[in-house]
PDB file of C-alpha atoms in Angstrom:
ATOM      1  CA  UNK A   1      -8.990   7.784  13.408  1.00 73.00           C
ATOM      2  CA  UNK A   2      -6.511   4.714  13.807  1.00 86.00           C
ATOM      3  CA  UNK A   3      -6.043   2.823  10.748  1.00 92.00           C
ATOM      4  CA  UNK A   4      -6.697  -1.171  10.860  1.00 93.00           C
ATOM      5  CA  UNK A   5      -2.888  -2.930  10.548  1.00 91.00           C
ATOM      6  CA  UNK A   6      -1.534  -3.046   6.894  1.00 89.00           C
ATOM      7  CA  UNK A   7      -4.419  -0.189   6.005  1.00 95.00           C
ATOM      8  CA  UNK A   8      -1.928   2.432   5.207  1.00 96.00           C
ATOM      9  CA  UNK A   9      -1.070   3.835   1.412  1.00 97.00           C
ATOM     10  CA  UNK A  10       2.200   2.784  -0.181  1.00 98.00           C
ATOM     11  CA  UNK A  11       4.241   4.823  -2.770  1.00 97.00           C
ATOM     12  CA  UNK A  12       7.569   3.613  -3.911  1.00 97.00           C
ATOM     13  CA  UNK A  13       9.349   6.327  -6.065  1.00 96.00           C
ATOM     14  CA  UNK A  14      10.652   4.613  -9.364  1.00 95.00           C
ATOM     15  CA  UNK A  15      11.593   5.220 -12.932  1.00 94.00           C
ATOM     16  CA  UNK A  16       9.653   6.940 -15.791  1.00 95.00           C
ATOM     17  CA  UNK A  17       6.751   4.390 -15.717  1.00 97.00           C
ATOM     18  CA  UNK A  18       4.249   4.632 -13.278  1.00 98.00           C
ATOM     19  CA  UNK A  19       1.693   2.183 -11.861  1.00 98.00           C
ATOM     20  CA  UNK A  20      -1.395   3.439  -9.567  1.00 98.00           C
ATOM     21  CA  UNK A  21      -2.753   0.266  -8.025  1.00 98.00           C
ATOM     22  CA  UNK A  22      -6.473   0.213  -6.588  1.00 98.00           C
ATOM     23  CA  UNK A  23      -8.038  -1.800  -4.049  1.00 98.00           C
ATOM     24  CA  UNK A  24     -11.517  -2.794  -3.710  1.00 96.00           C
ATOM     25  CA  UNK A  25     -14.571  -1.832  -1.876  1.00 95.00           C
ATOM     26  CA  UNK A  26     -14.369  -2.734   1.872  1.00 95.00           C
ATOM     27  CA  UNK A  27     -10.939  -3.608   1.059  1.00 96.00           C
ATOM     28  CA  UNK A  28      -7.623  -1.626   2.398  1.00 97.00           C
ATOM     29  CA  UNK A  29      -3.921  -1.460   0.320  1.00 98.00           C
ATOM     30  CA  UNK A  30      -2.806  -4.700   2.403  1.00 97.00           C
ATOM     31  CA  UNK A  31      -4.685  -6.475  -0.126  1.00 97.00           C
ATOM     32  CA  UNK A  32      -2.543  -5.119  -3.061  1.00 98.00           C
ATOM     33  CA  UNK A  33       0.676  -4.398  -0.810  1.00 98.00           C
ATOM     34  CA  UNK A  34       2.815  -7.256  -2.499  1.00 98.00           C
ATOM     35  CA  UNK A  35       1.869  -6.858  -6.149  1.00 98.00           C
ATOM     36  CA  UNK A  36       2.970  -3.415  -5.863  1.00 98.00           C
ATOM     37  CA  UNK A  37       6.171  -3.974  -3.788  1.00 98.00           C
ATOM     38  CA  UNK A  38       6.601  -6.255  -6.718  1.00 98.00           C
ATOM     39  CA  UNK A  39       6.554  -3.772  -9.484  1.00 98.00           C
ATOM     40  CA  UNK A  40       8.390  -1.239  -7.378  1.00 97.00           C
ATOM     41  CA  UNK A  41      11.180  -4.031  -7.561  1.00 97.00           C
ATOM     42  CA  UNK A  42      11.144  -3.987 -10.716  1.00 96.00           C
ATOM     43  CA  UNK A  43      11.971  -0.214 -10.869  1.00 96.00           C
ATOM     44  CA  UNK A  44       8.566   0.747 -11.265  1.00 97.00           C
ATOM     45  CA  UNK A  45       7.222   4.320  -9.647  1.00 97.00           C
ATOM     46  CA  UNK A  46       3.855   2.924  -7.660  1.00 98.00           C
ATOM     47  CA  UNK A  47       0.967   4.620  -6.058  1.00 98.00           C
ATOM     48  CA  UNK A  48      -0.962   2.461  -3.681  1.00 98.00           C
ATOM     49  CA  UNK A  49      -3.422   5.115  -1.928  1.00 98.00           C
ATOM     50  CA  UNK A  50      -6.004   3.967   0.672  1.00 98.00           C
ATOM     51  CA  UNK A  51      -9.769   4.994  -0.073  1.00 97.00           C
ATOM     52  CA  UNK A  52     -11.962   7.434   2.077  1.00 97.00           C
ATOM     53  CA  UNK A  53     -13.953   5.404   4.210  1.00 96.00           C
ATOM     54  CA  UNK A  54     -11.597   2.114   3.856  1.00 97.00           C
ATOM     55  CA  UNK A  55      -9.193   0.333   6.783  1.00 96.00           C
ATOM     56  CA  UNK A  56     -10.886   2.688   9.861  1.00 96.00           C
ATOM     57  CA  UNK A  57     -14.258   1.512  10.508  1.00 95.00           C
ATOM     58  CA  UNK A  58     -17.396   0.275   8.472  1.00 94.00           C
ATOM     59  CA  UNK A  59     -19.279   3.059  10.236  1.00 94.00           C
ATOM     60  CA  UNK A  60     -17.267   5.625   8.613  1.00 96.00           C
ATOM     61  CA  UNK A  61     -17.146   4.274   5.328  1.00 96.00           C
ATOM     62  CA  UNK A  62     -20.762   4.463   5.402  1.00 95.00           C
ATOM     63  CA  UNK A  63     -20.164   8.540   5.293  1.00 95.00           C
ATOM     64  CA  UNK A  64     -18.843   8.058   1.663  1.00 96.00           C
ATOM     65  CA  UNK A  65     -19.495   6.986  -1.742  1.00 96.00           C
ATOM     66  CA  UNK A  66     -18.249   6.186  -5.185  1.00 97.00           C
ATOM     67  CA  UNK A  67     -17.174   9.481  -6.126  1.00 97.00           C
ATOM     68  CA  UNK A  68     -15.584   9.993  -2.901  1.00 98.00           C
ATOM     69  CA  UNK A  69     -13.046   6.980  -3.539  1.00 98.00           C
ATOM     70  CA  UNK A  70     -12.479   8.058  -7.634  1.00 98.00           C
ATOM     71  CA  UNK A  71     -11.621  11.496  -6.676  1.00 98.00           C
ATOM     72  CA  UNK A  72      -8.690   9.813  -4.444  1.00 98.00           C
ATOM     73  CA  UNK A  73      -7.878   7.705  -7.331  1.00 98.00           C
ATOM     74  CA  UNK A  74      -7.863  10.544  -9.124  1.00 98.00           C
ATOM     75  CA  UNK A  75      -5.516  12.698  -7.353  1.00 98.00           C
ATOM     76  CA  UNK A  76      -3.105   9.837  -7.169  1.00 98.00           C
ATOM     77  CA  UNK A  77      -3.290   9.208 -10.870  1.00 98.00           C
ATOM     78  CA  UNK A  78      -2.771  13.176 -11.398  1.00 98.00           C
ATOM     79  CA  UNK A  79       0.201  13.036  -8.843  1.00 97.00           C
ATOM     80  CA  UNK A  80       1.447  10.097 -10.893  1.00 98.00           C
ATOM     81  CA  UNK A  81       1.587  11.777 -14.320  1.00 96.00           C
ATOM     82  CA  UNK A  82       3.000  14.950 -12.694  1.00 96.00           C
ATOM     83  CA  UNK A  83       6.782  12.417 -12.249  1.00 95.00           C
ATOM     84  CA  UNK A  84       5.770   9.639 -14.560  1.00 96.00           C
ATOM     85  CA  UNK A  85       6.571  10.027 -18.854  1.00 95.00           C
ATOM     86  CA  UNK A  86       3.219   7.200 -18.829  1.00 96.00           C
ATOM     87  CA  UNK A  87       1.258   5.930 -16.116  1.00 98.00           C
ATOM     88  CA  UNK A  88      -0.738   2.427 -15.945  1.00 98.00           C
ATOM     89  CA  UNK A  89      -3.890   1.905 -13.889  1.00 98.00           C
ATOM     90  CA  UNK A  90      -4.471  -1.632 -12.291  1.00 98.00           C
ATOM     91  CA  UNK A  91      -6.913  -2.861  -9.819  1.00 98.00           C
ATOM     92  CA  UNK A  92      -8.775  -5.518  -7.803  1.00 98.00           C
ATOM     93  CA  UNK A  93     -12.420  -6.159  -7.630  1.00 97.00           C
ATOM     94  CA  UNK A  94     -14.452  -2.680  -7.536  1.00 96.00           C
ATOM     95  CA  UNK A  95     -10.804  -1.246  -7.588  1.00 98.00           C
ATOM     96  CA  UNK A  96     -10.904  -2.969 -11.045  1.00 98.00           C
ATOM     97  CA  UNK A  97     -13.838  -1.285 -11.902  1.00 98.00           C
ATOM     98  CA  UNK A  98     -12.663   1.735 -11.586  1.00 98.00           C
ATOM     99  CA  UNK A  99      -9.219   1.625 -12.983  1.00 98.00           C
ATOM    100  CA  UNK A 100     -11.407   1.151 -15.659  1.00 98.00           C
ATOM    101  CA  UNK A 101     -13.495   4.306 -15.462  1.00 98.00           C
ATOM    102  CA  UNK A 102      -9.866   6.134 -14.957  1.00 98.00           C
ATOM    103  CA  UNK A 103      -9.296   4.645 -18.510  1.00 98.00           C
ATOM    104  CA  UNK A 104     -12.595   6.044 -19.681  1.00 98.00           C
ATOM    105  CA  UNK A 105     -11.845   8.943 -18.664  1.00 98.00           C
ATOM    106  CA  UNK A 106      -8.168   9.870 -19.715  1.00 98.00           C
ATOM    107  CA  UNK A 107      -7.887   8.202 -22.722  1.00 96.00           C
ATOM    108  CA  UNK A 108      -4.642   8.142 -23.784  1.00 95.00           C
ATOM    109  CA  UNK A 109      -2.968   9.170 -20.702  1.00 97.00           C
ATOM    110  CA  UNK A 110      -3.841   5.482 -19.435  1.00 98.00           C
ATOM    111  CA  UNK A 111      -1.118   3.749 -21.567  1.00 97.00           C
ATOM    112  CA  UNK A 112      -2.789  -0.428 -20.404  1.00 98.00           C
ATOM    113  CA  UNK A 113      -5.124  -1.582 -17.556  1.00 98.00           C
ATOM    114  CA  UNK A 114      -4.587  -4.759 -15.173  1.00 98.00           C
ATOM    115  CA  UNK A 115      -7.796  -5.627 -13.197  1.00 98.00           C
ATOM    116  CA  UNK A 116      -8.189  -8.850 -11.161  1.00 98.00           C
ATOM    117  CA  UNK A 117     -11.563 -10.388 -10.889  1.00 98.00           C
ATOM    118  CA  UNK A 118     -13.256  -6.966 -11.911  1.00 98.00           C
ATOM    119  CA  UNK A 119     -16.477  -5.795 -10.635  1.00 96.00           C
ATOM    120  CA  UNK A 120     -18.920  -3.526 -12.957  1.00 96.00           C
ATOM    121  CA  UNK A 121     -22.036  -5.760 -12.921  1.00 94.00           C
ATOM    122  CA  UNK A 122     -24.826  -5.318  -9.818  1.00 88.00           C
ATOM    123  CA  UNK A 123     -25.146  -9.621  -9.292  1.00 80.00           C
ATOM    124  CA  UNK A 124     -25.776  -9.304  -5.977  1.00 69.00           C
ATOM    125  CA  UNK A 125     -29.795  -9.145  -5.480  1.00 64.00           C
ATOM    126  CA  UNK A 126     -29.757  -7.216  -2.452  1.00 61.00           C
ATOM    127  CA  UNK A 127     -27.879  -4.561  -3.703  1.00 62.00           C
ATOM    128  CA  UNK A 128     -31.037  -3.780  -5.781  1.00 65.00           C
ATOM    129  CA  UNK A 129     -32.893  -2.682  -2.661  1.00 62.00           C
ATOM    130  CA  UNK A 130     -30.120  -0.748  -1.257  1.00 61.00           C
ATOM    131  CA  UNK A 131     -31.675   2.394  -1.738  1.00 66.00           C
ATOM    132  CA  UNK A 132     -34.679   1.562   0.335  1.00 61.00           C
ATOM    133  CA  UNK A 133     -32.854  -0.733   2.502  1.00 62.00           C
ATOM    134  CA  UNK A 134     -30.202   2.038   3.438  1.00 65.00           C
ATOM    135  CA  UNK A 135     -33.032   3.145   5.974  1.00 63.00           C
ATOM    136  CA  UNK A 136     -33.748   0.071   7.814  1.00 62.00           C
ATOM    137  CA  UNK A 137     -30.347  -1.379   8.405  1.00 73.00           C
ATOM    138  CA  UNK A 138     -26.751   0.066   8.512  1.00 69.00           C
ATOM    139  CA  UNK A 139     -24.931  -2.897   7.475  1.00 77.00           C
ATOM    140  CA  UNK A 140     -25.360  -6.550   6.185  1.00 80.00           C
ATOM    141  CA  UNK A 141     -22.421  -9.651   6.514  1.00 77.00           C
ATOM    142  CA  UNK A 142     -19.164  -8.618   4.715  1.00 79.00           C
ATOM    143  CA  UNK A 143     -17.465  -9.847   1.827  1.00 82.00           C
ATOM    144  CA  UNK A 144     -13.597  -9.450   2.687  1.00 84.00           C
ATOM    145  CA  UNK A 145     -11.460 -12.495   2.958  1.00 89.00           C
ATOM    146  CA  UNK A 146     -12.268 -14.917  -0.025  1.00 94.00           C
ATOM    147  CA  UNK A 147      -9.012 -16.422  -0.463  1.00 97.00           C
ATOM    148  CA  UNK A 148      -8.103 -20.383  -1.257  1.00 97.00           C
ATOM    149  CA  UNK A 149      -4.803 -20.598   0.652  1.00 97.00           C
ATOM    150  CA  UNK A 150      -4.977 -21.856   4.340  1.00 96.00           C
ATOM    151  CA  UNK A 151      -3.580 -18.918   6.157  1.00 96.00           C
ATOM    152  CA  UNK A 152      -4.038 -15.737   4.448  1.00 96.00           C
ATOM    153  CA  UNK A 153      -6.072 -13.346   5.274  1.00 95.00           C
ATOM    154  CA  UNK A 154      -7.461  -9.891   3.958  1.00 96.00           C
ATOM    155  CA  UNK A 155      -7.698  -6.926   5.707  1.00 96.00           C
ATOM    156  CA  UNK A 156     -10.911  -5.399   5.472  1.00 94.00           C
ATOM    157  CA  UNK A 157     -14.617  -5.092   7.025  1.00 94.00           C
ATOM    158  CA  UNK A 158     -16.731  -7.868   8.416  1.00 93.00           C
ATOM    159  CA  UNK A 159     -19.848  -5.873   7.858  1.00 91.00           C
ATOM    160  CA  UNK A 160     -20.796  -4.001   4.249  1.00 90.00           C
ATOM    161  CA  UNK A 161     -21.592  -0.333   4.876  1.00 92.00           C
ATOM    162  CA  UNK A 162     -24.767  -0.608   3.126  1.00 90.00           C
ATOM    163  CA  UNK A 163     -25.247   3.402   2.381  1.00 92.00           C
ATOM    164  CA  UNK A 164     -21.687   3.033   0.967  1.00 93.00           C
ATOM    165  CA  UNK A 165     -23.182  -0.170  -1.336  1.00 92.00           C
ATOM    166  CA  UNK A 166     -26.459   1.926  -2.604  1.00 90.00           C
ATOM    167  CA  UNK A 167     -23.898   3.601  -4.561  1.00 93.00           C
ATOM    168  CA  UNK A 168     -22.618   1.053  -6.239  1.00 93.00           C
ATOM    169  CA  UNK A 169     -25.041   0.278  -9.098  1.00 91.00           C
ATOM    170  CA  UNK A 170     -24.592   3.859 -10.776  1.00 93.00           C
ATOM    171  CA  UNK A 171     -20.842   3.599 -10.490  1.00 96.00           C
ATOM    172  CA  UNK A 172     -21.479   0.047 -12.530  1.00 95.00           C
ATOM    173  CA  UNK A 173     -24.080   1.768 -14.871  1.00 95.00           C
ATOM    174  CA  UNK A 174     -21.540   4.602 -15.716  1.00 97.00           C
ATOM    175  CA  UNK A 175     -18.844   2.489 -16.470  1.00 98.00           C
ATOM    176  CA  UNK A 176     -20.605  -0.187 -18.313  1.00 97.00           C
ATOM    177  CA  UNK A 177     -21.915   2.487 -21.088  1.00 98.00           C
ATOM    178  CA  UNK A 178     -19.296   4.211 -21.403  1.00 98.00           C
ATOM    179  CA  UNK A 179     -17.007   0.719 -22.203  1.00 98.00           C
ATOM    180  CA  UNK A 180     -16.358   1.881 -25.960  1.00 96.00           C
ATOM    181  CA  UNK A 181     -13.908   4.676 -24.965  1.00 97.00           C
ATOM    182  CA  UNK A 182     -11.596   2.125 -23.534  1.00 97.00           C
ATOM    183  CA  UNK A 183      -9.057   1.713 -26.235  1.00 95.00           C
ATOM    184  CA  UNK A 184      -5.993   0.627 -24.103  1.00 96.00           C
ATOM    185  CA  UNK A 185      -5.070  -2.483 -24.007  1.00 97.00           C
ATOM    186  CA  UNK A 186      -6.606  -4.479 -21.142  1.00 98.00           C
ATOM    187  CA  UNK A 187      -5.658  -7.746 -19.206  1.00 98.00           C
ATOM    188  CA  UNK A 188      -8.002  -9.966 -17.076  1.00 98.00           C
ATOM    189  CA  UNK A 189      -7.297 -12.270 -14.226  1.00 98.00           C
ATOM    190  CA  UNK A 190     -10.212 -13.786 -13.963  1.00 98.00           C
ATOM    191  CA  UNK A 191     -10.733 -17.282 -10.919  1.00 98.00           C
ATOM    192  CA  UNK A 192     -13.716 -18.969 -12.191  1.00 97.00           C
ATOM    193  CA  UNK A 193     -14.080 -19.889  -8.132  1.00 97.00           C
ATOM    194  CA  UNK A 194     -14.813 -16.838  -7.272  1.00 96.00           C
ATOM    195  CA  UNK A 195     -17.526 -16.344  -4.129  1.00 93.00           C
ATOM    196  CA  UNK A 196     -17.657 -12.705  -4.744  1.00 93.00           C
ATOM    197  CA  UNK A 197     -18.103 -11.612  -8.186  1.00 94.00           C
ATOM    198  CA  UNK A 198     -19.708 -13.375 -10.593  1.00 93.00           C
ATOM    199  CA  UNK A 199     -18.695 -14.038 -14.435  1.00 95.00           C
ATOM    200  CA  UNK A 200     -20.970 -11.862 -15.418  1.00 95.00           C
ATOM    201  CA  UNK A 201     -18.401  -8.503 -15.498  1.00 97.00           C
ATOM    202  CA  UNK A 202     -15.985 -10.905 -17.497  1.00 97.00           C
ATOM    203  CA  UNK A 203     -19.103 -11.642 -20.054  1.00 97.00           C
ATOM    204  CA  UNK A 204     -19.437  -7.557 -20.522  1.00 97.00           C
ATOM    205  CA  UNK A 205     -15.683  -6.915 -20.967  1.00 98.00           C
ATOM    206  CA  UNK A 206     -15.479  -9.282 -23.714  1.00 97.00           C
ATOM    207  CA  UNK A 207     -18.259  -7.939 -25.827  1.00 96.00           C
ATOM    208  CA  UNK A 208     -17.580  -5.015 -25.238  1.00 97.00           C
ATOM    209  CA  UNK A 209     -13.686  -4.588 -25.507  1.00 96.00           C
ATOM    210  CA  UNK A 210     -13.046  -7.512 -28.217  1.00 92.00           C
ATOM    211  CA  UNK A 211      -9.311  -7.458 -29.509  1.00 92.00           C
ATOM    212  CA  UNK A 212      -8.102  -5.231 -26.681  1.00 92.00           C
ATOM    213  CA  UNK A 213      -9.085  -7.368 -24.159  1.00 98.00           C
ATOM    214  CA  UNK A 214      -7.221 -10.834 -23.004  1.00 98.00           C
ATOM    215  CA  UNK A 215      -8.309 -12.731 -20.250  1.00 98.00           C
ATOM    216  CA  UNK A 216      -6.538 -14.947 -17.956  1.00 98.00           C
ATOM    217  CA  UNK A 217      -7.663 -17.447 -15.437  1.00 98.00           C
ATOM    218  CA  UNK A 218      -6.352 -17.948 -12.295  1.00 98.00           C
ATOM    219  CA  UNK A 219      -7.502 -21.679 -11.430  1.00 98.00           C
ATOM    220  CA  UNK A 220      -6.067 -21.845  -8.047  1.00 98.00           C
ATOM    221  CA  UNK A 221      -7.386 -19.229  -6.369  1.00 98.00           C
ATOM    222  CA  UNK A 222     -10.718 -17.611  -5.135  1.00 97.00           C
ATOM    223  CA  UNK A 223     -11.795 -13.757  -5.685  1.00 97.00           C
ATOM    224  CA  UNK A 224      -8.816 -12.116  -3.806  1.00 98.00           C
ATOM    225  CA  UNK A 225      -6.412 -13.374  -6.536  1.00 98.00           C
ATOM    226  CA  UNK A 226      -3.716 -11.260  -5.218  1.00 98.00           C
ATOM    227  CA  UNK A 227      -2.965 -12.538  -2.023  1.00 98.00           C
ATOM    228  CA  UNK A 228      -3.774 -16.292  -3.458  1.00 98.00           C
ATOM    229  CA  UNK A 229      -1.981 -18.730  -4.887  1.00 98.00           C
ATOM    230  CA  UNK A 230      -2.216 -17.050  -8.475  1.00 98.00           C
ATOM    231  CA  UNK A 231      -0.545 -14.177  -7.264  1.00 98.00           C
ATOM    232  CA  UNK A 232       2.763 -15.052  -8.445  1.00 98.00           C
ATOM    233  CA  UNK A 233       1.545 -15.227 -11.961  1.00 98.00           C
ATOM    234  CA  UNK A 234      -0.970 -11.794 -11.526  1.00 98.00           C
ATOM    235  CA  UNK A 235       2.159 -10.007 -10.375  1.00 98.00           C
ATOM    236  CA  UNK A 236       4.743 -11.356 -13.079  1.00 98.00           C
ATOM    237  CA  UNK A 237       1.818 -11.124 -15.978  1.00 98.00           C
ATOM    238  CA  UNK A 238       1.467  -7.373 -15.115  1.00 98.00           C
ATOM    239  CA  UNK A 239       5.048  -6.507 -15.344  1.00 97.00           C
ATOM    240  CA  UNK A 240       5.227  -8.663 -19.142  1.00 97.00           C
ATOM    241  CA  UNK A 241       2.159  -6.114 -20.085  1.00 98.00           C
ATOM    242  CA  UNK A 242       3.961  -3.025 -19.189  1.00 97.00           C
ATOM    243  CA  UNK A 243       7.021  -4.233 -20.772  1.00 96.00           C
ATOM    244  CA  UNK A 244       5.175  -5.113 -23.865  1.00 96.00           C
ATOM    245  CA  UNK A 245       2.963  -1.687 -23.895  1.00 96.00           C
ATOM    246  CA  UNK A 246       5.300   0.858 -22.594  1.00 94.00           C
ATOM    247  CA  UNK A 247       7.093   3.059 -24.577  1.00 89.00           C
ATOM    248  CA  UNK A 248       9.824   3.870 -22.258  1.00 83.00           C
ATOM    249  CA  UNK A 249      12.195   0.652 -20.779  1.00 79.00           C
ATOM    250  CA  UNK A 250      11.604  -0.567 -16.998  1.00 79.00           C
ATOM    251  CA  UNK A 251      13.979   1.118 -14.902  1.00 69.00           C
ATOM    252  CA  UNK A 252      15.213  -1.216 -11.821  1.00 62.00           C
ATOM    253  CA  UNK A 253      16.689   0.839  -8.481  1.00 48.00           C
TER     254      UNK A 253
END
């Protein structure tokens, strides 16, 4: 099936530390394409895959679920640690929420996680009739595209799969209890103008993660951070945490 433009994966081959970057639900790797041609840049090994379902068709990503788009994750990440001495795990949006649950996971073979406006709370009320809803309708308005700067867009669906959303909640439920085995360090961009997530998932992180967890706001820019006009500072922020939490130096090419 033909792939929207800018839906493909990206890998850049690197030095020792690797970085497997996740984009979010509805979402394709265009959205993430220049934070990771960043770190690459920087020397970095990155893994940029595309999720099943995501950047073909909304109809299509209504054949999948949750565990469909970890198990890619997944595979990446195990790729990853195959050429990699450490790997870190960064995300956007549901992308963030699962770079979490990698972290949950695989311990210590997550060395730090960077998530950007993180998703792991169900604030969206019609999500909570998804199940039942799943039968009347196949789709409702999309979320893609909440960006401040004139110009830019997102790649991504118009319409939200809505089988593909019924999943959701127990993806969220899973990762919220199981919050305490997240020991890594953890960094938060977090845009308080956000039309997409609420603060809610922020509120959870910090009770739940305390001293491992800093947050950062990005002021300027709505819930697609990385293509906004924080993205300078996302993309130069992640590269300070790896160089303050790696154990091995940054390689450049």
């Amino acid at each position: 099936m033909p792939l929207m433009p800018g839906s493909a994966p990206y890998h850049h081959e690197g030095g020792q530390i690797g970085v497997l970057l996740c984009h979010g639900f509805t979402g394709t790797p265009q959205s993430l394409r220049p934070w990771g041609e960043h770190l690459a840049a920087a020397g970095l090994t990155v893994s940029l895959p595309r999720l099943p379902g995501h950047g073909t068709t909304w109809q299509e990503m209504n054949r999948t679920r949750w565990e469909d788009w970890f198990a890619e994750l997944e595979r990446a990440f195990d790729a990853l640690r195959g050429t990699c001495s450490e790997v870190f795990v960064m995300g956007l949006s549901l992308g963030g929420c699962m770079a979490l649950r990698l972290a949950e996971v695989h311990g210590p073979l997550v060395r730090g996680v960077v998530v950007v406006n993180p998703s792991i709370v169900n604030d969206a009320p019609l999500l909570t009739l998804a199940p039942v809803l799943k039968f009347l309708v196949a789709s409702v308005a999309g979320v893609a595209g909440d960006i401040k700067k004139p110009g830019v867009t997102e790649v991504g669906y118009t319409r939200t799969p809505v089988r593909a959303a019924a999943t959701l909640p127990r993806l969220w439920a899973l990762v919220r209890s199981e919050l305490h085995r997240v020991t890594q360090p953890v960094l938060v961009y977090h845009s308080p103008e956000d039309h997409v997530v609420k603060p809610a998932s922020v509120a959870v992180l910090r009770s739940a993660l305390g001293d491992n967890l800093t947050v950062r706001e990005c002021l300027d820019s709505y819930h697609v951070a990385t293509l906004d006009n924080d993205a300078p500072a996302i993309f130069e922020g992640s590269l300070d945490f790896i160089r303050t939490h790696a154990s091995v130096p940054l390689q450049r090419d």
